Amino acid sequence: MQSDRDKLLLLIERLRMACVSSFSDNVVGIYLHGSVAMRCFSWLTGDVDCLVVVRQALQASAKLRFIQACLAMEPLCPAKGLELSVVTVQSCAVPERNPCFELHFSPMYASAYRQDMVGQLARMPKRDTDLVAHFAMVRARGITLMGKKAEHLFAPIPREWILDYLQAEMEGAATSKNDHPVYYVLNACRSLAFLEKNEFLSKQEGGYWGMQHLPEKYTSLLKAALAAYGGGSPMQIVDYPMPEFWAEIKKRWQQGRYIAKESVLP
């Protein structure tokens, strides 16, 4: 039986081969980010996050070849699949708040690609605000699978843009915290860590950071979130002070970013 590490290495190699066979010498670099790059990946609960950089806009035929290859790799993927964006050198070098991309693949779109690949490619948005964070994470802590070093391709992202993105993420997570409590808790901690310490952390690292920097009464909550994130028992939110935790996060966020201003977090 293959170990999780061997399964991950096989998937990464298949991904590299798919990029080369689909895009040929148009490929400039392939970069991992997220939990794999930050050494806290779990096959049972994680996904593989990747950015592919190309020199020029992709032809339709190249997009179709690559989507077919990604669909073929799905049986090799971990629990939450493969999430990947293809972007041009220009998009990386001159960042925007809502960057352009050439192609995106994730489990969210796999079924639609199978049913109507050409149609789904045509319907796909051409910009994604998430790329602001992905670019910053790749530059700070990404793993280069192929090509130039990330800092030679990805321009620095303004800190204020990252804070705006993280705040929007927290606002969205707060509205669905009962459905996704692990993401809500750990993401809030890593967002606060970036605000206060300018550190890019994984969700797991964010949880440990919270245990060191938030009041002790939230330690059991953070331990439960970390255990669930690592593949343990699901969190039972009724057992933990979620409203008080969110109030603490809002207070710290306001103090760190909006001194003498009213917080806009819900």
PDB file of N, CA and C in Angstrom, residues 195-253:
ATOM      1  N   LEU A 195      -1.935  40.323  10.374  1.00  0.00           N
ATOM      2  CA  LEU A 195      -2.166  41.714  10.759  1.00  0.00           C
ATOM      3  C   LEU A 195      -1.169  42.162  11.821  1.00  0.00           C
ATOM      4  N   GLU A 196      -0.977  41.328  12.845  1.00  0.00           N
ATOM      5  CA  GLU A 196      -0.181  41.747  13.995  1.00  0.00           C
ATOM      6  C   GLU A 196       1.317  41.479  13.831  1.00  0.00           C
ATOM      7  N   LYS A 197       1.676  40.416  13.113  1.00  0.00           N
ATOM      8  CA  LYS A 197       3.078  40.022  13.026  1.00  0.00           C
ATOM      9  C   LYS A 197       3.622  40.016  11.601  1.00  0.00           C
ATOM     10  N   ASN A 198       2.744  40.274  10.620  1.00  0.00           N
ATOM     11  CA  ASN A 198       3.146  40.260   9.208  1.00  0.00           C
ATOM     12  C   ASN A 198       3.690  38.889   8.793  1.00  0.00           C
ATOM     13  N   GLU A 199       3.080  37.826   9.340  1.00  0.00           N
ATOM     14  CA  GLU A 199       3.512  36.465   9.062  1.00  0.00           C
ATOM     15  C   GLU A 199       2.470  35.735   8.227  1.00  0.00           C
ATOM     16  N   PHE A 200       2.926  35.039   7.177  1.00  0.00           N
ATOM     17  CA  PHE A 200       2.053  34.178   6.392  1.00  0.00           C
ATOM     18  C   PHE A 200       2.058  32.786   7.032  1.00  0.00           C
ATOM     19  N   LEU A 201       0.928  32.381   7.579  1.00  0.00           N
ATOM     20  CA  LEU A 201       0.828  31.106   8.263  1.00  0.00           C
ATOM     21  C   LEU A 201      -0.173  30.183   7.573  1.00  0.00           C
ATOM     22  N   SER A 202       0.017  28.891   7.768  1.00  0.00           N
ATOM     23  CA  SER A 202      -0.988  27.922   7.345  1.00  0.00           C
ATOM     24  C   SER A 202      -2.135  27.939   8.350  1.00  0.00           C
ATOM     25  N   LYS A 203      -3.213  27.220   8.037  1.00  0.00           N
ATOM     26  CA  LYS A 203      -4.302  27.114   9.008  1.00  0.00           C
ATOM     27  C   LYS A 203      -3.807  26.452  10.292  1.00  0.00           C
ATOM     28  N   GLN A 204      -3.019  25.399  10.143  1.00  0.00           N
ATOM     29  CA  GLN A 204      -2.510  24.710  11.325  1.00  0.00           C
ATOM     30  C   GLN A 204      -1.619  25.637  12.143  1.00  0.00           C
ATOM     31  N   GLU A 205      -0.706  26.319  11.496  1.00  0.00           N
ATOM     32  CA  GLU A 205       0.166  27.261  12.201  1.00  0.00           C
ATOM     33  C   GLU A 205      -0.642  28.372  12.842  1.00  0.00           C
ATOM     34  N   GLY A 206      -1.708  28.809  12.158  1.00  0.00           N
ATOM     35  CA  GLY A 206      -2.577  29.831  12.725  1.00  0.00           C
ATOM     36  C   GLY A 206      -3.209  29.381  14.035  1.00  0.00           C
ATOM     37  N   GLY A 207      -3.622  28.111  14.088  1.00  0.00           N
ATOM     38  CA  GLY A 207      -4.205  27.585  15.319  1.00  0.00           C
ATOM     39  C   GLY A 207      -3.212  27.595  16.467  1.00  0.00           C
ATOM     40  N   TYR A 208      -1.975  27.175  16.194  1.00  0.00           N
ATOM     41  CA  TYR A 208      -0.949  27.187  17.242  1.00  0.00           C
ATOM     42  C   TYR A 208      -0.589  28.617  17.641  1.00  0.00           C
ATOM     43  N   TRP A 209      -0.574  29.517  16.665  1.00  0.00           N
ATOM     44  CA  TRP A 209      -0.312  30.927  16.970  1.00  0.00           C
ATOM     45  C   TRP A 209      -1.414  31.454  17.898  1.00  0.00           C
ATOM     46  N   GLY A 210      -2.659  31.095  17.607  1.00  0.00           N
ATOM     47  CA  GLY A 210      -3.771  31.541  18.447  1.00  0.00           C
ATOM     48  C   GLY A 210      -3.648  31.051  19.877  1.00  0.00           C
ATOM     49  N   MET A 211      -3.166  29.821  20.050  1.00  0.00           N
ATOM     50  CA  MET A 211      -3.000  29.280  21.398  1.00  0.00           C
ATOM     51  C   MET A 211      -1.967  30.072  22.194  1.00  0.00           C
ATOM     52  N   GLN A 212      -1.021  30.675  21.501  1.00  0.00           N
ATOM     53  CA  GLN A 212       0.026  31.458  22.176  1.00  0.00           C
ATOM     54  C   GLN A 212      -0.361  32.913  22.373  1.00  0.00           C
ATOM     55  N   HIS A 213      -1.263  33.439  21.525  1.00  0.00           N
ATOM     56  CA  HIS A 213      -1.498  34.886  21.520  1.00  0.00           C
ATOM     57  C   HIS A 213      -2.930  35.296  21.835  1.00  0.00           C
ATOM     58  N   LEU A 214      -3.843  34.355  21.983  1.00  0.00           N
ATOM     59  CA  LEU A 214      -5.215  34.672  22.376  1.00  0.00           C
ATOM     60  C   LEU A 214      -5.438  34.234  23.820  1.00  0.00           C
ATOM     61  N   PRO A 215      -6.454  34.771  24.483  1.00  0.00           N
ATOM     62  CA  PRO A 215      -6.712  34.393  25.878  1.00  0.00           C
ATOM     63  C   PRO A 215      -6.836  32.882  26.064  1.00  0.00           C
ATOM     64  N   GLU A 216      -6.416  32.410  27.227  1.00  0.00           N
ATOM     65  CA  GLU A 216      -6.370  30.973  27.505  1.00  0.00           C
ATOM     66  C   GLU A 216      -7.738  30.303  27.412  1.00  0.00           C
ATOM     67  N   LYS A 217      -8.799  31.066  27.602  1.00  0.00           N
ATOM     68  CA  LYS A 217     -10.135  30.457  27.570  1.00  0.00           C
ATOM     69  C   LYS A 217     -10.504  29.913  26.189  1.00  0.00           C
ATOM     70  N   TYR A 218      -9.737  30.284  25.158  1.00  0.00           N
ATOM     71  CA  TYR A 218     -10.007  29.768  23.812  1.00  0.00           C
ATOM     72  C   TYR A 218      -9.110  28.579  23.446  1.00  0.00           C
ATOM     73  N   THR A 219      -8.280  28.132  24.365  1.00  0.00           N
ATOM     74  CA  THR A 219      -7.339  27.051  24.057  1.00  0.00           C
ATOM     75  C   THR A 219      -8.067  25.764  23.684  1.00  0.00           C
ATOM     76  N   SER A 220      -9.107  25.397  24.414  1.00  0.00           N
ATOM     77  CA  SER A 220      -9.831  24.160  24.104  1.00  0.00           C
ATOM     78  C   SER A 220     -10.489  24.242  22.731  1.00  0.00           C
ATOM     79  N   LEU A 221     -11.005  25.414  22.376  1.00  0.00           N
ATOM     80  CA  LEU A 221     -11.597  25.620  21.054  1.00  0.00           C
ATOM     81  C   LEU A 221     -10.552  25.426  19.962  1.00  0.00           C
ATOM     82  N   LEU A 222      -9.391  26.014  20.152  1.00  0.00           N
ATOM     83  CA  LEU A 222      -8.335  25.919  19.147  1.00  0.00           C
ATOM     84  C   LEU A 222      -7.795  24.494  19.045  1.00  0.00           C
ATOM     85  N   LYS A 223      -7.666  23.813  20.165  1.00  0.00           N
ATOM     86  CA  LYS A 223      -7.226  22.417  20.136  1.00  0.00           C
ATOM     87  C   LYS A 223      -8.216  21.543  19.367  1.00  0.00           C
ATOM     88  N   ALA A 224      -9.504  21.784  19.569  1.00  0.00           N
ATOM     89  CA  ALA A 224     -10.530  21.005  18.863  1.00  0.00           C
ATOM     90  C   ALA A 224     -10.487  21.278  17.363  1.00  0.00           C
ATOM     91  N   ALA A 225     -10.285  22.552  16.992  1.00  0.00           N
ATOM     92  CA  ALA A 225     -10.203  22.896  15.572  1.00  0.00           C
ATOM     93  C   ALA A 225      -8.976  22.257  14.936  1.00  0.00           C
ATOM     94  N   LEU A 226      -7.849  22.271  15.637  1.00  0.00           N
ATOM     95  CA  LEU A 226      -6.627  21.667  15.110  1.00  0.00           C
ATOM     96  C   LEU A 226      -6.772  20.152  14.971  1.00  0.00           C
ATOM     97  N   ALA A 227      -7.411  19.526  15.943  1.00  0.00           N
ATOM     98  CA  ALA A 227      -7.606  18.084  15.879  1.00  0.00           C
ATOM     99  C   ALA A 227      -8.493  17.709  14.700  1.00  0.00           C
ATOM    100  N   ALA A 228      -9.566  18.461  14.489  1.00  0.00           N
ATOM    101  CA  ALA A 228     -10.462  18.180  13.367  1.00  0.00           C
ATOM    102  C   ALA A 228      -9.762  18.432  12.039  1.00  0.00           C
ATOM    103  N   TYR A 229      -8.956  19.488  11.987  1.00  0.00           N
ATOM    104  CA  TYR A 229      -8.223  19.803  10.760  1.00  0.00           C
ATOM    105  C   TYR A 229      -7.248  18.687  10.405  1.00  0.00           C
ATOM    106  N   GLY A 230      -6.686  18.054  11.413  1.00  0.00           N
ATOM    107  CA  GLY A 230      -5.736  16.977  11.179  1.00  0.00           C
ATOM    108  C   GLY A 230      -6.379  15.635  10.896  1.00  0.00           C
ATOM    109  N   GLY A 231      -7.710  15.601  10.810  1.00  0.00           N
ATOM    110  CA  GLY A 231      -8.393  14.356  10.492  1.00  0.00           C
ATOM    111  C   GLY A 231      -9.066  13.695  11.663  1.00  0.00           C
ATOM    112  N   GLY A 232      -9.103  14.383  12.813  1.00  0.00           N
ATOM    113  CA  GLY A 232      -9.730  13.823  13.999  1.00  0.00           C
ATOM    114  C   GLY A 232     -11.241  14.015  14.002  1.00  0.00           C
ATOM    115  N   SER A 233     -11.827  13.993  15.182  1.00  0.00           N
ATOM    116  CA  SER A 233     -13.282  14.113  15.311  1.00  0.00           C
ATOM    117  C   SER A 233     -13.754  15.497  14.888  1.00  0.00           C
ATOM    118  N   PRO A 234     -14.926  15.586  14.244  1.00  0.00           N
ATOM    119  CA  PRO A 234     -15.471  16.896  13.872  1.00  0.00           C
ATOM    120  C   PRO A 234     -15.717  17.762  15.098  1.00  0.00           C
ATOM    121  N   MET A 235     -15.616  19.061  14.916  1.00  0.00           N
ATOM    122  CA  MET A 235     -15.888  19.996  16.006  1.00  0.00           C
ATOM    123  C   MET A 235     -17.375  20.047  16.310  1.00  0.00           C
ATOM    124  N   GLN A 236     -17.712  20.079  17.577  1.00  0.00           N
ATOM    125  CA  GLN A 236     -19.078  20.322  18.024  1.00  0.00           C
ATOM    126  C   GLN A 236     -19.130  21.742  18.570  1.00  0.00           C
ATOM    127  N   ILE A 237     -19.614  22.672  17.754  1.00  0.00           N
ATOM    128  CA  ILE A 237     -19.470  24.087  18.105  1.00  0.00           C
ATOM    129  C   ILE A 237     -20.241  24.471  19.367  1.00  0.00           C
ATOM    130  N   VAL A 238     -21.265  23.694  19.716  1.00  0.00           N
ATOM    131  CA  VAL A 238     -22.032  24.040  20.917  1.00  0.00           C
ATOM    132  C   VAL A 238     -21.177  23.890  22.173  1.00  0.00           C
ATOM    133  N   ASP A 239     -20.072  23.175  22.065  1.00  0.00           N
ATOM    134  CA  ASP A 239     -19.213  22.953  23.229  1.00  0.00           C
ATOM    135  C   ASP A 239     -18.224  24.087  23.463  1.00  0.00           C
ATOM    136  N   TYR A 240     -18.200  25.088  22.583  1.00  0.00           N
ATOM    137  CA  TYR A 240     -17.145  26.099  22.652  1.00  0.00           C
ATOM    138  C   TYR A 240     -17.720  27.511  22.539  1.00  0.00           C
ATOM    139  N   PRO A 241     -16.999  28.503  23.090  1.00  0.00           N
ATOM    140  CA  PRO A 241     -17.505  29.894  23.112  1.00  0.00           C
ATOM    141  C   PRO A 241     -17.280  30.622  21.784  1.00  0.00           C
ATOM    142  N   MET A 242     -17.977  30.201  20.749  1.00  0.00           N
ATOM    143  CA  MET A 242     -17.767  30.793  19.426  1.00  0.00           C
ATOM    144  C   MET A 242     -18.088  32.294  19.375  1.00  0.00           C
ATOM    145  N   PRO A 243     -19.222  32.760  19.929  1.00  0.00           N
ATOM    146  CA  PRO A 243     -19.496  34.216  19.868  1.00  0.00           C
ATOM    147  C   PRO A 243     -18.410  35.046  20.550  1.00  0.00           C
ATOM    148  N   GLU A 244     -17.935  34.556  21.701  1.00  0.00           N
ATOM    149  CA  GLU A 244     -16.890  35.288  22.407  1.00  0.00           C
ATOM    150  C   GLU A 244     -15.581  35.284  21.611  1.00  0.00           C
ATOM    151  N   PHE A 245     -15.302  34.155  20.972  1.00  0.00           N
ATOM    152  CA  PHE A 245     -14.097  34.072  20.138  1.00  0.00           C
ATOM    153  C   PHE A 245     -14.160  35.091  19.012  1.00  0.00           C
ATOM    154  N   TRP A 246     -15.294  35.172  18.332  1.00  0.00           N
ATOM    155  CA  TRP A 246     -15.417  36.118  17.235  1.00  0.00           C
ATOM    156  C   TRP A 246     -15.312  37.558  17.734  1.00  0.00           C
ATOM    157  N   ALA A 247     -15.877  37.834  18.911  1.00  0.00           N
ATOM    158  CA  ALA A 247     -15.776  39.175  19.482  1.00  0.00           C
ATOM    159  C   ALA A 247     -14.317  39.528  19.765  1.00  0.00           C
ATOM    160  N   GLU A 248     -13.534  38.551  20.231  1.00  0.00           N
ATOM    161  CA  GLU A 248     -12.115  38.777  20.482  1.00  0.00           C
ATOM    162  C   GLU A 248     -11.364  39.066  19.179  1.00  0.00           C
ATOM    163  N   ILE A 249     -11.679  38.293  18.150  1.00  0.00           N
ATOM    164  CA  ILE A 249     -11.030  38.499  16.849  1.00  0.00           C
ATOM    165  C   ILE A 249     -11.370  39.887  16.312  1.00  0.00           C
ATOM    166  N   LYS A 250     -12.638  40.265  16.378  1.00  0.00           N
ATOM    167  CA  LYS A 250     -13.048  41.604  15.900  1.00  0.00           C
ATOM    168  C   LYS A 250     -12.318  42.709  16.651  1.00  0.00           C
ATOM    169  N   LYS A 251     -12.231  42.555  17.969  1.00  0.00           N
ATOM    170  CA  LYS A 251     -11.571  43.577  18.782  1.00  0.00           C
ATOM    171  C   LYS A 251     -10.109  43.714  18.393  1.00  0.00           C
ATOM    172  N   ARG A 252      -9.423  42.594  18.251  1.00  0.00           N
ATOM    173  CA  ARG A 252      -8.005  42.640  17.903  1.00  0.00           C
ATOM    174  C   ARG A 252      -7.801  43.176  16.486  1.00  0.00           C
ATOM    175  N   TRP A 253      -8.703  42.804  15.584  1.00  0.00           N
ATOM    176  CA  TRP A 253      -8.597  43.297  14.213  1.00  0.00           C
ATOM    177  C   TRP A 253      -8.792  44.805  14.186  1.00  0.00           C
TER     178      TRP A 253
END
